[in-house]
Short mmCIF file of C-alpha atoms and ligand atoms in Angstrom, two decimals:
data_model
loop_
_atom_site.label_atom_id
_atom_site.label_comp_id
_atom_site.label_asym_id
_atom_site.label_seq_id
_atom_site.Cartn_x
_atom_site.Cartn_y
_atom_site.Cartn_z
CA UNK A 1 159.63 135.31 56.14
CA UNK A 2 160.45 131.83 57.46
CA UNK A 3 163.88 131.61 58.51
CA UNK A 4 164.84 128.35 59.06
CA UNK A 5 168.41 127.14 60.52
CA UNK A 6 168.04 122.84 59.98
CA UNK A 7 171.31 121.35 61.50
CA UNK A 8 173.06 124.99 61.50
CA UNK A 9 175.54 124.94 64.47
CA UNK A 10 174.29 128.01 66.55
CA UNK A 11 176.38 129.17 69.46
CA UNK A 12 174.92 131.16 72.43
CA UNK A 13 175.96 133.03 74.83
CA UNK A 14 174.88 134.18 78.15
CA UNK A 15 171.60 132.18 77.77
CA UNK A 16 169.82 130.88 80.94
CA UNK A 17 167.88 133.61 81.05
CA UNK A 18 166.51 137.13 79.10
CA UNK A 19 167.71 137.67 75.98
CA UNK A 20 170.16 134.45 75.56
CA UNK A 21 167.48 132.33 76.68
CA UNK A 22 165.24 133.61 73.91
CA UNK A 23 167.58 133.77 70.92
CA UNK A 24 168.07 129.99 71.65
CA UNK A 25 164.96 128.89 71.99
CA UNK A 26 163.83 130.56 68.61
CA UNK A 27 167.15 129.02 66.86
CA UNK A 28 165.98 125.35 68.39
CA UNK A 29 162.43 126.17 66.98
CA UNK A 30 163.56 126.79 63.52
CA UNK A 31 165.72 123.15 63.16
CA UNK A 32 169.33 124.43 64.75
CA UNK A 33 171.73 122.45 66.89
CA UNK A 34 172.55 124.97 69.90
CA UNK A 35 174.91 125.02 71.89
CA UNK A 36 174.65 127.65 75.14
CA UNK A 37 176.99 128.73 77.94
CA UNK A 38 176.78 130.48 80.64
CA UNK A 39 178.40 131.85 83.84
CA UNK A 40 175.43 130.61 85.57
CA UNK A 41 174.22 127.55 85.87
CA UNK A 42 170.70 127.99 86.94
CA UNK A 43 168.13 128.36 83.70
CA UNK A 44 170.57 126.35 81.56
CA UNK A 45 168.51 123.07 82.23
CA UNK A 46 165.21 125.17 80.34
CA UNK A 47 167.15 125.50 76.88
CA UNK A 48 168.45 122.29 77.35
CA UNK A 49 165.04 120.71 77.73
CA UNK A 50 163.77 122.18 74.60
CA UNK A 51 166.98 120.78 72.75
CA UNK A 52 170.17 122.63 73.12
CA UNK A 53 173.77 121.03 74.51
CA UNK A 54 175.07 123.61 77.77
CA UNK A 55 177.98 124.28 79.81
CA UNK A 56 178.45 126.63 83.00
CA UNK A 57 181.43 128.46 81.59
CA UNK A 58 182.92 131.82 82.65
CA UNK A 59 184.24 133.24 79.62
CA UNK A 60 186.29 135.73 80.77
CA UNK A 61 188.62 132.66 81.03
CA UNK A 62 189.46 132.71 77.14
CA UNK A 63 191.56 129.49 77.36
CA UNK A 64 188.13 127.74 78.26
CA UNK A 65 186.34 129.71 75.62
CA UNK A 66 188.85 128.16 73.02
CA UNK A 67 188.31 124.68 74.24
CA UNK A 68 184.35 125.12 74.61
CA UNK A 69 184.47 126.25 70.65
CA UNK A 70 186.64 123.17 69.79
CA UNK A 71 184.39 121.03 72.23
CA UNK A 72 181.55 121.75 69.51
CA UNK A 73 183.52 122.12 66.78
CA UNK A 74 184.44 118.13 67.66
CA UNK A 75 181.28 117.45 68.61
CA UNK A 76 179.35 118.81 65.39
CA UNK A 77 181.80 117.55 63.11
CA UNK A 78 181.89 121.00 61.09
CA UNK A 79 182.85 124.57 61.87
CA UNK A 80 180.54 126.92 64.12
CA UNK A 81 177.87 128.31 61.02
CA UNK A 82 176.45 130.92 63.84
CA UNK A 83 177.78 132.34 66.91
CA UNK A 84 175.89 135.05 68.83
CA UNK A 85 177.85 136.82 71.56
CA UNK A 86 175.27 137.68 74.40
CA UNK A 87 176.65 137.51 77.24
CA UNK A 88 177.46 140.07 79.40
CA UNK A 89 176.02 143.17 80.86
CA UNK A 90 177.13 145.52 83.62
CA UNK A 91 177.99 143.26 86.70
CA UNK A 92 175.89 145.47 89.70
CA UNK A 93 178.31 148.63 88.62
CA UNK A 94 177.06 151.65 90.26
CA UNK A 95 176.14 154.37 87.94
CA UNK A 96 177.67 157.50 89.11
CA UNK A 97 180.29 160.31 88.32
CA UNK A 98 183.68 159.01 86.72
CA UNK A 99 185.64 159.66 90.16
CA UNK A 100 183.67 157.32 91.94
CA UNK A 101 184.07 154.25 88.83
CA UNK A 102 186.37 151.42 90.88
CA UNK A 103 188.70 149.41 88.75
CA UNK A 104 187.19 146.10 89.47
CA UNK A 105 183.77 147.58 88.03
CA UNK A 106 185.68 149.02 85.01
CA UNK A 107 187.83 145.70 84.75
CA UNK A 108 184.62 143.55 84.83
CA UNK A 109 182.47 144.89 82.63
CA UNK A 110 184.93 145.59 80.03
CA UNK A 111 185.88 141.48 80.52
CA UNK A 112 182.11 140.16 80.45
CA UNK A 113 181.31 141.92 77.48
CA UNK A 114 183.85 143.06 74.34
CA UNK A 115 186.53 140.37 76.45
CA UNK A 116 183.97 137.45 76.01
CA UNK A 117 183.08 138.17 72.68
CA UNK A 118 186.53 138.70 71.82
CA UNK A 119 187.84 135.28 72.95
CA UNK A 120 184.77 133.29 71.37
CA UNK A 121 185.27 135.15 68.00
CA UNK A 122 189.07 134.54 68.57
CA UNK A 123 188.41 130.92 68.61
CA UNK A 124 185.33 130.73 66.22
CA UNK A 125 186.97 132.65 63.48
CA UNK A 126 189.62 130.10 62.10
CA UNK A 127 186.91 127.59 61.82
CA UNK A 128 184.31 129.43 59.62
CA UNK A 129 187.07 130.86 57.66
CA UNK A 130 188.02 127.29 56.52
CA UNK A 131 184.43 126.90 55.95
CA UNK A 132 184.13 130.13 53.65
CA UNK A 133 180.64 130.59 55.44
CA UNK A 134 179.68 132.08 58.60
CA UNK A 135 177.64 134.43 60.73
CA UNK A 136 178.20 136.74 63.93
CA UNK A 137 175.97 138.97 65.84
CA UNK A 138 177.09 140.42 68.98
CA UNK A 139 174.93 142.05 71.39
CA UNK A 140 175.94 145.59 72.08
CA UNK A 141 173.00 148.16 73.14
CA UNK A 142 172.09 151.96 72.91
CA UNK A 143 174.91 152.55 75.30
CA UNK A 144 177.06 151.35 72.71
CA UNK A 145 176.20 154.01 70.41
CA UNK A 146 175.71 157.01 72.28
CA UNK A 147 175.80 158.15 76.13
CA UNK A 148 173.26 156.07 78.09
CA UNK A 149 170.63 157.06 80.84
CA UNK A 150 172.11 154.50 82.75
CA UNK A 151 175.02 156.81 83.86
CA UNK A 152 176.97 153.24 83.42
CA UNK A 153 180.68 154.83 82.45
CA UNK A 154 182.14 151.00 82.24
CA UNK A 155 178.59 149.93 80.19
CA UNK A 156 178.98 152.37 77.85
CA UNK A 157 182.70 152.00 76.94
CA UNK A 158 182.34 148.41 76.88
CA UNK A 159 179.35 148.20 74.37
CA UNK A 160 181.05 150.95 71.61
CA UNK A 161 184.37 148.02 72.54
CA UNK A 162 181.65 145.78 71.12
CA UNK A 163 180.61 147.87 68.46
CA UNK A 164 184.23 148.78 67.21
CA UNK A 165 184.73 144.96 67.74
CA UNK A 166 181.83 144.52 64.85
CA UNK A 167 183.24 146.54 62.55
CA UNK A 168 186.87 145.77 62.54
CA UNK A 169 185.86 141.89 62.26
CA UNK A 170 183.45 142.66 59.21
CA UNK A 171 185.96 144.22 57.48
CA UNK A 172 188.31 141.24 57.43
CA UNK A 173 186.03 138.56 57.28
CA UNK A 174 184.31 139.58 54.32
CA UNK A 175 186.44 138.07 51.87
CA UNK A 176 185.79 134.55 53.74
CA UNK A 177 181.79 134.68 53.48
CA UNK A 178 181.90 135.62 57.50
CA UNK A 179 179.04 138.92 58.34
CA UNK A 180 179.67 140.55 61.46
CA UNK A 181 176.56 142.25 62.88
CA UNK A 182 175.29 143.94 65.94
CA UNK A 183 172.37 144.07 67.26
CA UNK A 184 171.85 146.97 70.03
CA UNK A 185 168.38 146.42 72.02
CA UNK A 186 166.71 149.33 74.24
CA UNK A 187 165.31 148.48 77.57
CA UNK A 188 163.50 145.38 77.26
CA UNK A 189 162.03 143.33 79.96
CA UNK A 190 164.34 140.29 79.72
CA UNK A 191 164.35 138.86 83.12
CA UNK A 192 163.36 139.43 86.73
CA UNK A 193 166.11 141.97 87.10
CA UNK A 194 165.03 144.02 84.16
CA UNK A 195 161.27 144.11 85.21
CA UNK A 196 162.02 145.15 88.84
CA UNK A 197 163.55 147.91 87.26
CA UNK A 198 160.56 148.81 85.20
CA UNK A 199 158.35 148.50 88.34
CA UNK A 200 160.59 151.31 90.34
CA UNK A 201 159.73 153.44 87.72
CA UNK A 202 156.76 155.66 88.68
CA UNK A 203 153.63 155.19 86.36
CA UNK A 204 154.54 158.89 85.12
CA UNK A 205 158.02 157.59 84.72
CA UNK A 206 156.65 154.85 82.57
CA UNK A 207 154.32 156.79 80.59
CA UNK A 208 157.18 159.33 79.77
CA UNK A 209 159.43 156.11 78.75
CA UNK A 210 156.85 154.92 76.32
CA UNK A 211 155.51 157.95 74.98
CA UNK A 212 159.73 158.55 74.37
CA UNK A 213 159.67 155.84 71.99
CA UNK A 214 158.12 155.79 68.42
CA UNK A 215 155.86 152.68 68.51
CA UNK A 216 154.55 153.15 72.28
CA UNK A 217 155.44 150.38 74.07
CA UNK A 218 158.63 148.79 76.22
CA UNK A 219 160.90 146.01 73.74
CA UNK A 220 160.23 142.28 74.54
CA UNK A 221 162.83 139.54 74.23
CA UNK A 222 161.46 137.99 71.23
CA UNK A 223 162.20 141.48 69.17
CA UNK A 224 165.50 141.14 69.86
CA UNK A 225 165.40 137.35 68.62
CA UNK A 226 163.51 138.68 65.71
CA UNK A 227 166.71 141.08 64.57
CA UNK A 228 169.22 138.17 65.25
CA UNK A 229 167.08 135.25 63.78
CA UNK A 230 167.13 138.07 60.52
CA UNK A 231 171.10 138.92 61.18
CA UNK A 232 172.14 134.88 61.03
CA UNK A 233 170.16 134.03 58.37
CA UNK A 234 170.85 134.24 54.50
CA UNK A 235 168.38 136.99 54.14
CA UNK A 236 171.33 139.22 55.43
CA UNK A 237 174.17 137.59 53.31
CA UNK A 238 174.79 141.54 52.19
CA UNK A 239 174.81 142.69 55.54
CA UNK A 240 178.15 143.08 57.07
CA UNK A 241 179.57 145.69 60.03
CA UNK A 242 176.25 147.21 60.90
CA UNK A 243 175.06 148.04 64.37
CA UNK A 244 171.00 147.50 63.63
CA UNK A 245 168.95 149.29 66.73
CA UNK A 246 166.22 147.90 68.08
CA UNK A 247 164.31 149.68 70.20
CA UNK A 248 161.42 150.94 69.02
CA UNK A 249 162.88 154.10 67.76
CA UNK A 250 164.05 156.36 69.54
N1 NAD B 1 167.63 143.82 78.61
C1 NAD B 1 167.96 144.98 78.11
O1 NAD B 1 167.22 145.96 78.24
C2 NAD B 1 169.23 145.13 77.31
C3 NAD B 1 169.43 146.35 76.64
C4 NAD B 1 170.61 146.52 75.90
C5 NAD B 1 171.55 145.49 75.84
N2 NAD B 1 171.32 144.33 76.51
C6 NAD B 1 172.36 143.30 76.40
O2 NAD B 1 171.77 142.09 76.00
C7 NAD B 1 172.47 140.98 76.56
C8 NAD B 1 171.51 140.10 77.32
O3 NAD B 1 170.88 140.89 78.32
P1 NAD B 1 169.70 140.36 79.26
O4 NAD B 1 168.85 141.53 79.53
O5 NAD B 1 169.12 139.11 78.73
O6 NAD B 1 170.51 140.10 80.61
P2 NAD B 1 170.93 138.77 81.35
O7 NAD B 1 171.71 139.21 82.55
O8 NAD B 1 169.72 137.91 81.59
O9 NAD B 1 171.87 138.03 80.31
C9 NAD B 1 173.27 138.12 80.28
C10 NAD B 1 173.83 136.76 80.62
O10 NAD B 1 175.26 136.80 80.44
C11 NAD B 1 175.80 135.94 81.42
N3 NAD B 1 177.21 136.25 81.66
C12 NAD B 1 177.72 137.36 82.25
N4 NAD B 1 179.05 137.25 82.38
C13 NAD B 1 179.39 136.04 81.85
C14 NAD B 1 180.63 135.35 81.74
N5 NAD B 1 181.76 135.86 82.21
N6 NAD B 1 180.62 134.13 81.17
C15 NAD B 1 179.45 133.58 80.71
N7 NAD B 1 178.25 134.19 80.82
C16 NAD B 1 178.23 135.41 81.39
C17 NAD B 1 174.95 136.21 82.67
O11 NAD B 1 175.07 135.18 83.63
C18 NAD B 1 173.56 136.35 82.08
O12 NAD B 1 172.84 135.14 82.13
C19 NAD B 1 173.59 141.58 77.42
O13 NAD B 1 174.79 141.64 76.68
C20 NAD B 1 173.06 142.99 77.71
O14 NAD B 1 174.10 143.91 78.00
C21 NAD B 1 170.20 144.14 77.24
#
């Protein structure tokens, strides 16, 4: 299948490293103008060697959101055609027993990850609705479908936020040619943090892990690309308010 996305304007979140990183990068490959935020600077300058426009933006500050989405909406002369809502992620929360959940962890995670994607789709929405076109993916997880091994109470709330998010939008943008889509990943080595948690897993651990999962092996950045490259492209123009897993099975 070769997707290709010449002169789309793709927006990405969360993307100097992991998962963001990739999803751009695979977007730039296949003829897109990108566009990528993120909270941190540092990685930014890798997508933006390969292509895409940045900005360091926190986007729990929605008014900034809104002006970054009119910044490109300006810039590109046209409406946002894809917007994928990455960022986020569960901000050094300590999993543990409900009790012991503090309200800045709660207040944080819930902020970084349905509250960003809220305010970008808040401010993307009225643009690709004039356009009668449009795609969204956000980036939920297995925690946002069920209880997660990560004991993550704020994680878990906040990716079913994202997934309720989804469905709610698909149903009302429909009618104005906009999909909403999710993609949930498993445990994928997306960055440095990710792998040092694979390698404090004991080799037993690790064996159990991938023998747990139908095709045998740990996810890798590019098949999460693979779902969202699929998800933005008009290959899924039928495909509205679904929550697609990847992760192997499981
Ligand atoms: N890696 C996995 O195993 C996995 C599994 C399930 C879901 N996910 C989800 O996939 C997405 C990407 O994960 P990743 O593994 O690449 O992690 P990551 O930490 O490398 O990527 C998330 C990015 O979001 C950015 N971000 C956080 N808060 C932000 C804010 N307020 N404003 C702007 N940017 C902000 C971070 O700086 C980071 O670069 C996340 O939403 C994560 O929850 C990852």
């Amino acid at each position: 299948m070769d997707i290709r996305f010449d002169n789309k304007i793709v927006v990405v979140t969360g993307a100097r490293d992991g998962l963001g990183r990739r999803i751009s990068e695979r977007f730039l490959e296949r003829g897109a103008k990108v566009f990528c935020c993120d909270l941190n600077g540092d990685g930014l300058e890798v997508v933006a060697q390969q292509g895409a426009t940045t900005k360091r933006l926190d986007l729990t500050d929605r008014d900034k959101a809104a002006a970054w989405v009119a910044e490109i909406e300006q810039a590109a002369g046209s409406a946002i055609d894809v917007l994928v809502n990455n960022a986020g992620g569960w901000a050094h929360a300590k999993p543990g027993p409900i009790e012991d959940v503090t309200d800045s962890e709660w207040d944080t995670v819930m902020a970084i990850n349905p509250g960003a994607a809220f305010g970008m789709c808040r401010a993307a929405v009225p643009g690709m609705k004039r356009a009668g076109r449009g795609r969204i993916v956000n980036m939920s997880s297995g925690a946002g479908i069920a209880a997660s091994r990560t004991k993550l109470h704020p994680y878990t709330a906040a990716k079913h936020a994202v997934v309720g998010l989804t469905r709610q939008m698909a149903a009302e943008l429909g009618e104005f040619g906009v999909t909403v889509n999710s993609v949930a990943p498993g445990f994928v080595l997306s960055n440095a943090f990710t792998k040092a948690d694979w390698d404090r897993y004991s080799p037993e651990a690790q064996q159990a892990h991938r023998q747990g999962t139908f095709m045998r092996r740990i996810g890798e950045p590019d098949d999460i690309a693979s779902a969202v490259m699929f998800l933005a492209s008009d290959y899924a123009s039928w495909i509205t308010g679904q929550v697609i897993s990847v992760d192997g099975g499981r």
